PDB file of C-alpha atoms in Angstrom:
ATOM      1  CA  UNK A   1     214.712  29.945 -91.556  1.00 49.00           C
ATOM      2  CA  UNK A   2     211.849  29.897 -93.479  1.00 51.00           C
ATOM      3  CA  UNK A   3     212.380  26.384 -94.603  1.00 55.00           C
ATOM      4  CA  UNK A   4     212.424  25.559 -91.112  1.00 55.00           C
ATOM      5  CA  UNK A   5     208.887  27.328 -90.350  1.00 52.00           C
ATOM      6  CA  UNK A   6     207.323  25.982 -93.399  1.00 54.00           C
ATOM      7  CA  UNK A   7     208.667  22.352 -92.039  1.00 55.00           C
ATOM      8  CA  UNK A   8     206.671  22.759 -88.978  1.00 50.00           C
ATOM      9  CA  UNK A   9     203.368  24.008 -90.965  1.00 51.00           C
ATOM     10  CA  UNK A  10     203.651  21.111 -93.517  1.00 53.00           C
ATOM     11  CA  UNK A  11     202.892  19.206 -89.671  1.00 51.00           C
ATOM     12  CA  UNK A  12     199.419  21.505 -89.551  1.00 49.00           C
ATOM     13  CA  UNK A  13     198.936  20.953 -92.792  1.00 47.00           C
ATOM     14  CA  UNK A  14     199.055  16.846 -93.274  1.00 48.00           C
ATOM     15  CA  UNK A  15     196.057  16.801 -90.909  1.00 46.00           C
ATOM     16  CA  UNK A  16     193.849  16.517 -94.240  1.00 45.00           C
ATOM     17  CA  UNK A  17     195.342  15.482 -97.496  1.00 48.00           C
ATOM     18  CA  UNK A  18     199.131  14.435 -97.695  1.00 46.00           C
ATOM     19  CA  UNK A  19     199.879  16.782-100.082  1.00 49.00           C
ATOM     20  CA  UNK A  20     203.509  17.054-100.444  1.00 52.00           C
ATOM     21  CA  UNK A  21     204.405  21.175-100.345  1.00 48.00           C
ATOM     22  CA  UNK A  22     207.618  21.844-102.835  1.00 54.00           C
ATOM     23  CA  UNK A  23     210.133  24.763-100.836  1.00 58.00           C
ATOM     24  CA  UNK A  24     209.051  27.044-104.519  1.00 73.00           C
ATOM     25  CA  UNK A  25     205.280  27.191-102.727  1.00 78.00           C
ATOM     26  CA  UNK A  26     205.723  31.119-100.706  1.00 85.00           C
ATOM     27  CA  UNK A  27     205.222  30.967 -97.150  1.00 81.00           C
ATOM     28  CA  UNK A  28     202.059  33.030 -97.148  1.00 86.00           C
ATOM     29  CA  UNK A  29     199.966  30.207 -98.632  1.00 89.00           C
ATOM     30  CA  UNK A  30     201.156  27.746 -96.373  1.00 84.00           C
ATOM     31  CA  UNK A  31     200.466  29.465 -93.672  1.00 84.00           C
ATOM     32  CA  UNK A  32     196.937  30.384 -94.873  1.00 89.00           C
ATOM     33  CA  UNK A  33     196.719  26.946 -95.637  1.00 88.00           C
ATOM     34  CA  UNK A  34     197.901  25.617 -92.283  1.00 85.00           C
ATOM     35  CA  UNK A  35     195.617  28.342 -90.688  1.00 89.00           C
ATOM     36  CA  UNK A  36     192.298  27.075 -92.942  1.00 91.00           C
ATOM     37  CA  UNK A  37     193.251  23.266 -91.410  1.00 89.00           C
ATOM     38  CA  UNK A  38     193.110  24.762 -87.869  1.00 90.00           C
ATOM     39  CA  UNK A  39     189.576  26.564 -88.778  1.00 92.00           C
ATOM     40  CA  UNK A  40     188.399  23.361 -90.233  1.00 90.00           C
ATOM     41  CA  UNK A  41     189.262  21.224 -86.902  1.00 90.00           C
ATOM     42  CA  UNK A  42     187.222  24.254 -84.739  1.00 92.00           C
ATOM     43  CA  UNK A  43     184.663  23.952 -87.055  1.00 93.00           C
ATOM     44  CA  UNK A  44     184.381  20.247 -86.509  1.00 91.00           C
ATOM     45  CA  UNK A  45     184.747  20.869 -82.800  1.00 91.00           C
ATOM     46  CA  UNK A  46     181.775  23.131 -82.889  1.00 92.00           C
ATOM     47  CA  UNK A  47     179.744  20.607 -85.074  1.00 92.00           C
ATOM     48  CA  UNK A  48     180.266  17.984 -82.786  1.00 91.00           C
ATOM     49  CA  UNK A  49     179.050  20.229 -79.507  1.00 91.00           C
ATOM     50  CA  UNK A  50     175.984  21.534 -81.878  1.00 92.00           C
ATOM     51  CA  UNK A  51     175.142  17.922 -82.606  1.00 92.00           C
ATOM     52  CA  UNK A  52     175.578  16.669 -79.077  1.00 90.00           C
ATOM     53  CA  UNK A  53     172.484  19.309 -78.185  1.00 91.00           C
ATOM     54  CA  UNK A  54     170.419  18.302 -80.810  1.00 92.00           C
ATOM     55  CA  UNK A  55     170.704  14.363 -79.703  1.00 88.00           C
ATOM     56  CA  UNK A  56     172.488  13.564 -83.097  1.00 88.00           C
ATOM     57  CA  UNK A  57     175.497  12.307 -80.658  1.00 84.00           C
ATOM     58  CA  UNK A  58     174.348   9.616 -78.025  1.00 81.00           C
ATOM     59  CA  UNK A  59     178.528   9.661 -76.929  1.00 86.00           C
ATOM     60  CA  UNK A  60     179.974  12.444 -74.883  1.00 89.00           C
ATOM     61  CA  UNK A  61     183.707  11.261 -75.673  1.00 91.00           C
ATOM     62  CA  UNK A  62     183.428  12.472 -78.881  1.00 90.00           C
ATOM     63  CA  UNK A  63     182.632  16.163 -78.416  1.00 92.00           C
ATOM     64  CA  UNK A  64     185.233  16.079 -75.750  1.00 92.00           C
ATOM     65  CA  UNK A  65     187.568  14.644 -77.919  1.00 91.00           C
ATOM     66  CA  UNK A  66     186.809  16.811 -80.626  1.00 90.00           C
ATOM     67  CA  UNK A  67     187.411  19.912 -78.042  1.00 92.00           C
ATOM     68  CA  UNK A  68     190.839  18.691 -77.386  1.00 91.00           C
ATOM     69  CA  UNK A  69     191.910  18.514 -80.691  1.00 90.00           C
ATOM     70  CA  UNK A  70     190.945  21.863 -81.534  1.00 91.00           C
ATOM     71  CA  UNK A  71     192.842  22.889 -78.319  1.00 91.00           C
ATOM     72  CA  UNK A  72     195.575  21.095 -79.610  1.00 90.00           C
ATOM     73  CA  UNK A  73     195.704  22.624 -82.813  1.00 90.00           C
ATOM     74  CA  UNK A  74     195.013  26.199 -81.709  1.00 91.00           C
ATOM     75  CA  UNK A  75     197.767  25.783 -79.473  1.00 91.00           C
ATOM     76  CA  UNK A  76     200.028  24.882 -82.319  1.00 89.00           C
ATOM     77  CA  UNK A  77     199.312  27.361 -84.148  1.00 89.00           C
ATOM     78  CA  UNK A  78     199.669  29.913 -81.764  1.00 90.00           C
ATOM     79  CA  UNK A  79     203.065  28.292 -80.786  1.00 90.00           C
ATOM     80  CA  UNK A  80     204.049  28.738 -84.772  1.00 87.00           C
ATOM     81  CA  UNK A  81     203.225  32.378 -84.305  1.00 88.00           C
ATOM     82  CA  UNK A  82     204.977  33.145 -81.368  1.00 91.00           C
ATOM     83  CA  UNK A  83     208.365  31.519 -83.125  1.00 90.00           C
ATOM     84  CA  UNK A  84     207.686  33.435 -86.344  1.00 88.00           C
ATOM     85  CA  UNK A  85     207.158  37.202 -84.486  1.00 91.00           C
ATOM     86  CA  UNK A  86     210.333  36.399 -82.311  1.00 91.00           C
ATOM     87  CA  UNK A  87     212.190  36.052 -85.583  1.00 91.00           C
ATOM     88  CA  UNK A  88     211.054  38.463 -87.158  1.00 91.00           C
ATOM     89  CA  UNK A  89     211.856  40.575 -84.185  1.00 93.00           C
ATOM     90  CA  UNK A  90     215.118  39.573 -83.601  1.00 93.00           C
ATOM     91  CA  UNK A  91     216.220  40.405 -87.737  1.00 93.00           C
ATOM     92  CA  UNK A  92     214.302  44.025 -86.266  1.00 93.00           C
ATOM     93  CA  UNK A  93     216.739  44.723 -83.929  1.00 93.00           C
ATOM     94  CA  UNK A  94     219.728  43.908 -85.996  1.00 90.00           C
ATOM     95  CA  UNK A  95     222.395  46.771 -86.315  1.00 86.00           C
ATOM     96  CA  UNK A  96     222.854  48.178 -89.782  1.00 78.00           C
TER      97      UNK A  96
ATOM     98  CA  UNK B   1     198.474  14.588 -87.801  1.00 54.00           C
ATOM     99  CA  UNK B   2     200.142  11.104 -86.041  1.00 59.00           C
ATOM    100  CA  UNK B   3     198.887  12.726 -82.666  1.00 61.00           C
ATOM    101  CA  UNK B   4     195.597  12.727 -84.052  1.00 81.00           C
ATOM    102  CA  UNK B   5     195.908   9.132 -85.352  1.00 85.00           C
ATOM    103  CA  UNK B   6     196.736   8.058 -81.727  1.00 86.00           C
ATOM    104  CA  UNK B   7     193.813   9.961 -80.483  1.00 89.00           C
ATOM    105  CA  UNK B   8     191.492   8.419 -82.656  1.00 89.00           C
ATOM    106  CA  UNK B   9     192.540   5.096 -82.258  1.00 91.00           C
ATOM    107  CA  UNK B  10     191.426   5.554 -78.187  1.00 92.00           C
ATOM    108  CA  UNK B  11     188.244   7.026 -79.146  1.00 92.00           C
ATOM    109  CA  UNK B  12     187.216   4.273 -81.086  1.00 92.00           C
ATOM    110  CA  UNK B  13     188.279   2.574 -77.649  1.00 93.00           C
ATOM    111  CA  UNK B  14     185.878   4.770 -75.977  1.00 94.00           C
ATOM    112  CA  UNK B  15     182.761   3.864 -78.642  1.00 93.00           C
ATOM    113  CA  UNK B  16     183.216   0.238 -78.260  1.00 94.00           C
ATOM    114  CA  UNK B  17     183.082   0.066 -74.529  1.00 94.00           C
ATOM    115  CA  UNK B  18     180.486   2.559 -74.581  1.00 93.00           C
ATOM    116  CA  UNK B  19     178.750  -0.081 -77.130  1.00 94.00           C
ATOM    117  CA  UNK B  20     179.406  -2.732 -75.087  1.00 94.00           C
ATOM    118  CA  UNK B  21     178.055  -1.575 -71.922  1.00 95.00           C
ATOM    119  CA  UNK B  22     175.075  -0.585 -73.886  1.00 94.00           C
ATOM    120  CA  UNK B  23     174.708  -3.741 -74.688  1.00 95.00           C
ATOM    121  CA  UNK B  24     175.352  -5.566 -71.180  1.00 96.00           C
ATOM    122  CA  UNK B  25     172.734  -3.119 -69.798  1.00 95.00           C
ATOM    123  CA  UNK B  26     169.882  -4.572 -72.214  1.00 94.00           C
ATOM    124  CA  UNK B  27     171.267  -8.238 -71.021  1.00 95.00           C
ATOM    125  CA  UNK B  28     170.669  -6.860 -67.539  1.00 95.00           C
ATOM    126  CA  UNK B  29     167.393  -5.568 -68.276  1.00 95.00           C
ATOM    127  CA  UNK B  30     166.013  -8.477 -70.603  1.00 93.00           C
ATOM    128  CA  UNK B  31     167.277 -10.988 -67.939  1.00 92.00           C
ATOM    129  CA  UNK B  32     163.866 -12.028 -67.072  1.00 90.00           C
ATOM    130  CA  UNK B  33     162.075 -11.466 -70.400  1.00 90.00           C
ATOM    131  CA  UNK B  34     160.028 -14.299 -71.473  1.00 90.00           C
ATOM    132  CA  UNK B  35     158.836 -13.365 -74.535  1.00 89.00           C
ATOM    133  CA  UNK B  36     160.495 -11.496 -77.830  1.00 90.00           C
ATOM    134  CA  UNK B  37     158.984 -10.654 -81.241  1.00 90.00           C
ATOM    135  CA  UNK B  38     160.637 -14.103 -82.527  1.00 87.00           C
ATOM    136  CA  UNK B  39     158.355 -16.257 -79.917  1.00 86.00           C
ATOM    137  CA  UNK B  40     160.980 -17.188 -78.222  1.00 89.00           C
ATOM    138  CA  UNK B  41     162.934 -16.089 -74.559  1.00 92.00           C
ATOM    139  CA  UNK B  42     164.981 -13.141 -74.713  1.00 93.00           C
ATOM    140  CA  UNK B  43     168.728 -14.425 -76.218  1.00 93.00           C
ATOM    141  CA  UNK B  44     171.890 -12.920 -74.545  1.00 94.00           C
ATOM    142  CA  UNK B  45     173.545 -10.394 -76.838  1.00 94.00           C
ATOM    143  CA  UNK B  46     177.240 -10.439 -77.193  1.00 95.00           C
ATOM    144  CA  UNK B  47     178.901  -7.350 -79.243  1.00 95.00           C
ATOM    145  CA  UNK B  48     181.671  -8.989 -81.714  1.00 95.00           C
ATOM    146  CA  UNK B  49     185.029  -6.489 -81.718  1.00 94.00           C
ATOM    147  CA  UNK B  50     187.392  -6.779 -84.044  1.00 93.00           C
ATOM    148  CA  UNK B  51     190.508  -4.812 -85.642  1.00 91.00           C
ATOM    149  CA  UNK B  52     190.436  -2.322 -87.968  1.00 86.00           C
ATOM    150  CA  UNK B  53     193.374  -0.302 -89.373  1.00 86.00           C
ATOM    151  CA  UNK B  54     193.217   3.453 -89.378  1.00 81.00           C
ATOM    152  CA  UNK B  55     195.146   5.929 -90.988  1.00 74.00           C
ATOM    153  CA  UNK B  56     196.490   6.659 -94.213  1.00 71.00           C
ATOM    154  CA  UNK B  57     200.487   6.539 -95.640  1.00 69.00           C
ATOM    155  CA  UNK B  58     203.028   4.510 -93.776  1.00 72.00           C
ATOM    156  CA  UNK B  59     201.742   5.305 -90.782  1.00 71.00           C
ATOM    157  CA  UNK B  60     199.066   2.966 -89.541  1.00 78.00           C
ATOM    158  CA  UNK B  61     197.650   2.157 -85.918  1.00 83.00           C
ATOM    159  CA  UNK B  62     194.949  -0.371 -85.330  1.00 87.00           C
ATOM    160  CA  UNK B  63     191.753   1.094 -83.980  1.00 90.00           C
ATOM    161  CA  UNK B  64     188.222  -1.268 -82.622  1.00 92.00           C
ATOM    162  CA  UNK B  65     185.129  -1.189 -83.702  1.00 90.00           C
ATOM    163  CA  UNK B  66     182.428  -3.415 -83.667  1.00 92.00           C
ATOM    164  CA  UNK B  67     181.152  -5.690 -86.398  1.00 92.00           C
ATOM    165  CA  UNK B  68     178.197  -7.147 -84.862  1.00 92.00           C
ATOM    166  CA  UNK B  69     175.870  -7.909 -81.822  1.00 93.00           C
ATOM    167  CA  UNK B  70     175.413 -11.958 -82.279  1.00 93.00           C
ATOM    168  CA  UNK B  71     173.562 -13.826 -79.634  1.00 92.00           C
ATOM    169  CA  UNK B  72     174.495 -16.175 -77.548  1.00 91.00           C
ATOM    170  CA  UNK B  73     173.338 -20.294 -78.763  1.00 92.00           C
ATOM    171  CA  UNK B  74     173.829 -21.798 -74.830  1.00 92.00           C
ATOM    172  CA  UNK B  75     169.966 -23.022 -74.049  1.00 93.00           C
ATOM    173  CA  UNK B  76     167.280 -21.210 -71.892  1.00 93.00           C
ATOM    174  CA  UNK B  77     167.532 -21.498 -68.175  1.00 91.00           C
ATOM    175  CA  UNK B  78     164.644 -23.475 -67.706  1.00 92.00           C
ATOM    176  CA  UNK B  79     163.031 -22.688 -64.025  1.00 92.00           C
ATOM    177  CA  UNK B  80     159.873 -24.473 -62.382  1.00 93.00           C
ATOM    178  CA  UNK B  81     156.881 -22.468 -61.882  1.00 91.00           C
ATOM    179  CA  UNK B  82     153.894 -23.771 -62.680  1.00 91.00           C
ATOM    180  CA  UNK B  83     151.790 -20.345 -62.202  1.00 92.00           C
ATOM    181  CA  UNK B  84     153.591 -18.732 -65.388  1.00 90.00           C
ATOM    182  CA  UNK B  85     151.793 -18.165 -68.308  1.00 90.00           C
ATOM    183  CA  UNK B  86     154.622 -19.046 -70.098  1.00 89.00           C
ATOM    184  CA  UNK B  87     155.086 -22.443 -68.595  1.00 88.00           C
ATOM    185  CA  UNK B  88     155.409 -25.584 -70.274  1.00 89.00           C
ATOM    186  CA  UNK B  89     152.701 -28.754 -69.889  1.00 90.00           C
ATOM    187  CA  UNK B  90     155.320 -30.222 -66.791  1.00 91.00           C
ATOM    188  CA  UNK B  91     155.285 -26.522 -65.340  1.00 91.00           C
ATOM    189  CA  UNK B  92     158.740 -25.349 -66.443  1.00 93.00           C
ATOM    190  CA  UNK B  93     159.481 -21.712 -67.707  1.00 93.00           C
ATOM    191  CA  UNK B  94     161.886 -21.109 -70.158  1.00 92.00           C
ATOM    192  CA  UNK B  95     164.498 -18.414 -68.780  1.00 93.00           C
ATOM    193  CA  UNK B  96     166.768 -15.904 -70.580  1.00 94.00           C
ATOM    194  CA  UNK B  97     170.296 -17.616 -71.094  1.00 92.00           C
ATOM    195  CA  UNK B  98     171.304 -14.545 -69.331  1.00 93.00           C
ATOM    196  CA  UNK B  99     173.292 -14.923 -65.809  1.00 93.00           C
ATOM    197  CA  UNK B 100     173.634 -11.048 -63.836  1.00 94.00           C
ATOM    198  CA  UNK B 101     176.333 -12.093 -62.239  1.00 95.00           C
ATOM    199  CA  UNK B 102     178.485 -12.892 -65.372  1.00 94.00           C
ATOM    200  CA  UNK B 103     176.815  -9.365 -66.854  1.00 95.00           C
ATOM    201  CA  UNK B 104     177.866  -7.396 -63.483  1.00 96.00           C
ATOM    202  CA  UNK B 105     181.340  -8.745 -64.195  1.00 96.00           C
ATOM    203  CA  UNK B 106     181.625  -7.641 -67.538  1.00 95.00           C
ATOM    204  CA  UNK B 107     180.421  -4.282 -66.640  1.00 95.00           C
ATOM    205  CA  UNK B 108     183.236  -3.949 -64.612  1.00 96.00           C
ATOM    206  CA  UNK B 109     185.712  -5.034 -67.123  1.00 96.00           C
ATOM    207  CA  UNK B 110     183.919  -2.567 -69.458  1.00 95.00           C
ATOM    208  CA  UNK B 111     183.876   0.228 -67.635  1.00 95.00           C
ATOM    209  CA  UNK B 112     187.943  -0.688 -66.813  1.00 96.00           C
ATOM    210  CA  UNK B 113     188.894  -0.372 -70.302  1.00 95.00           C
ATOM    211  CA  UNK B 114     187.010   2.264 -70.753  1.00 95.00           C
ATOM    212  CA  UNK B 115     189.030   4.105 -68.441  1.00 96.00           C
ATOM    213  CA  UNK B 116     192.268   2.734 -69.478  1.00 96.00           C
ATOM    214  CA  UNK B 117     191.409   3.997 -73.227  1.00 95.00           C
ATOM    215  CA  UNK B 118     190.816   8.097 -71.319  1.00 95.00           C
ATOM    216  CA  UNK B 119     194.369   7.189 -69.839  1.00 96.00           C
ATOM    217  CA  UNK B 120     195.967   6.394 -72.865  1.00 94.00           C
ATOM    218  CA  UNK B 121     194.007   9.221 -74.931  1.00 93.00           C
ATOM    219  CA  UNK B 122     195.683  11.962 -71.476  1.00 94.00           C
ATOM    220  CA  UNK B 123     198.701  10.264 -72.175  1.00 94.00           C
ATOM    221  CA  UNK B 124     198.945  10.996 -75.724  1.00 91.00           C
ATOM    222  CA  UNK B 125     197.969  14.653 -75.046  1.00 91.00           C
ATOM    223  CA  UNK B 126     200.378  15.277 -72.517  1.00 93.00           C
ATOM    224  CA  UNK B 127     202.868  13.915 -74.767  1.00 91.00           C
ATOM    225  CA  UNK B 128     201.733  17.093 -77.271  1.00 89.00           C
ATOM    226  CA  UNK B 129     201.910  19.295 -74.582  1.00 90.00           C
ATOM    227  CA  UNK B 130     204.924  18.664 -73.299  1.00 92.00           C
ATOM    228  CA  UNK B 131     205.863  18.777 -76.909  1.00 90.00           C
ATOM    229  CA  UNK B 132     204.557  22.267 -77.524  1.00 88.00           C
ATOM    230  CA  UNK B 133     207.441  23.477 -74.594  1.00 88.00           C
ATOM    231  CA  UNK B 134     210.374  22.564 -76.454  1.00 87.00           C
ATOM    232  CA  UNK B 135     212.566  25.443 -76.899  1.00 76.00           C
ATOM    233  CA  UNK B 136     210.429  27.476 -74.246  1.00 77.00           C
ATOM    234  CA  UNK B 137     212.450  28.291 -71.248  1.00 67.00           C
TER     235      UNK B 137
END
């Protein structure tokens, strides 16, 4: 199970470096990790808008395009979390 | 992020065209200019695209960008009028090598792939959306 989740952050987390993650890495870094990518691509989102108002950017495209890929991201992430509290719930409501 | 790649391959899509019709509109603009800072008529300017590979690992798309803006060699339109300053001892101006109608077309073919870069870059995010439902319902 968590193999499988940590498979699906190692997607959120090859945005930057390729960094290969060994299974021995705990999950609670990864998902940091995958969680400090997702900052990073809002940040770069917000840069772009900020830079677009100060004239730095003559082309809109890009602080649109940077806006959908934080969407994107965001969306991933939340995705990941709603897959990782419905397991968690579902081992909660197992009969002892 | 492969997604990503494929998003960033149309925006550099976008930033040519944008370039290029940048570019077209100072043909349009110049097209009666008679004099530069070289001396001579304005020169049509064309932008030069070419390939370049983006992304890193196995993975690798092609992406545009532009090299250069090189000007067009084909000679001055030359156009009789004696009452020009610029005209020649026989009375003939030299004219921009630039023809609007040529630049109006381009425009359009510009502003085409412009939009046909936004559809593949709506494409590619629908494709992650639709990806993001998997095991929803």
């Amino acid at each position: 199970m968590i193999e499988k989740i940590s498979n699906v952050n190692q997607n959120v987390s090859s945005l930057g470096q390729g960094s290969q993650k060994k299974s021995e890495v705990d999950f609670a870094s990864i998902l940091k990790d995958a969680l400090d990518k997702v900052n990073q691509v809002q940040k770069s989102a917000e840069q772009a808008s900020a830079d677009f108002a100060l004239g730095k950017i003559s082309n809109i495209h890009e602080v649109i395009i940077e806006a959908e890929k934080a969407t994107i991201a965001l969306r991933l992430t939340n995705e990941v979390r709603n897959r990782i509290v419905q397991a968690y719930q579902e081992i909660m409501r197992m009969q002892l | 992020m492969n997604e990503f790649l494929t998003l960033n391959v149309s925006a550099s899509g976008m930033t040519a065209q944008r370039l290029r019709i940048d570019v077209i509109s100072s043909n349009i603009a110049n097209s009666e200019s008679t004099r530069t800072e070289q001396g001579t008529p304005y020169r049509r300017r064309v932008p030069i695209f070419s390939e370049y590979l983006m992304g890193m690992g196995r993975v690798k798309s092609s992406g545009v960008k532009v090299t250069r803006i090189e000007e067009d060699p084909s000679p001055f339109r030359l156009v009789y009028d004696p009452t020009h300053p610029d005209a020649n001892e026989d009375g003939y101006v030299s004219m921009p090598n630039v023809n609007v109608l040529r630049e109006m077309v381009d425009l359009i073919s510009a502003q085409r792939s412009y939009d046909a870069n936004v559809a593949a870059f709506n494409v590619t995010k629908a494709m992650i959306s639709s990806a993001l439902q998997i095991g929803r319902g």
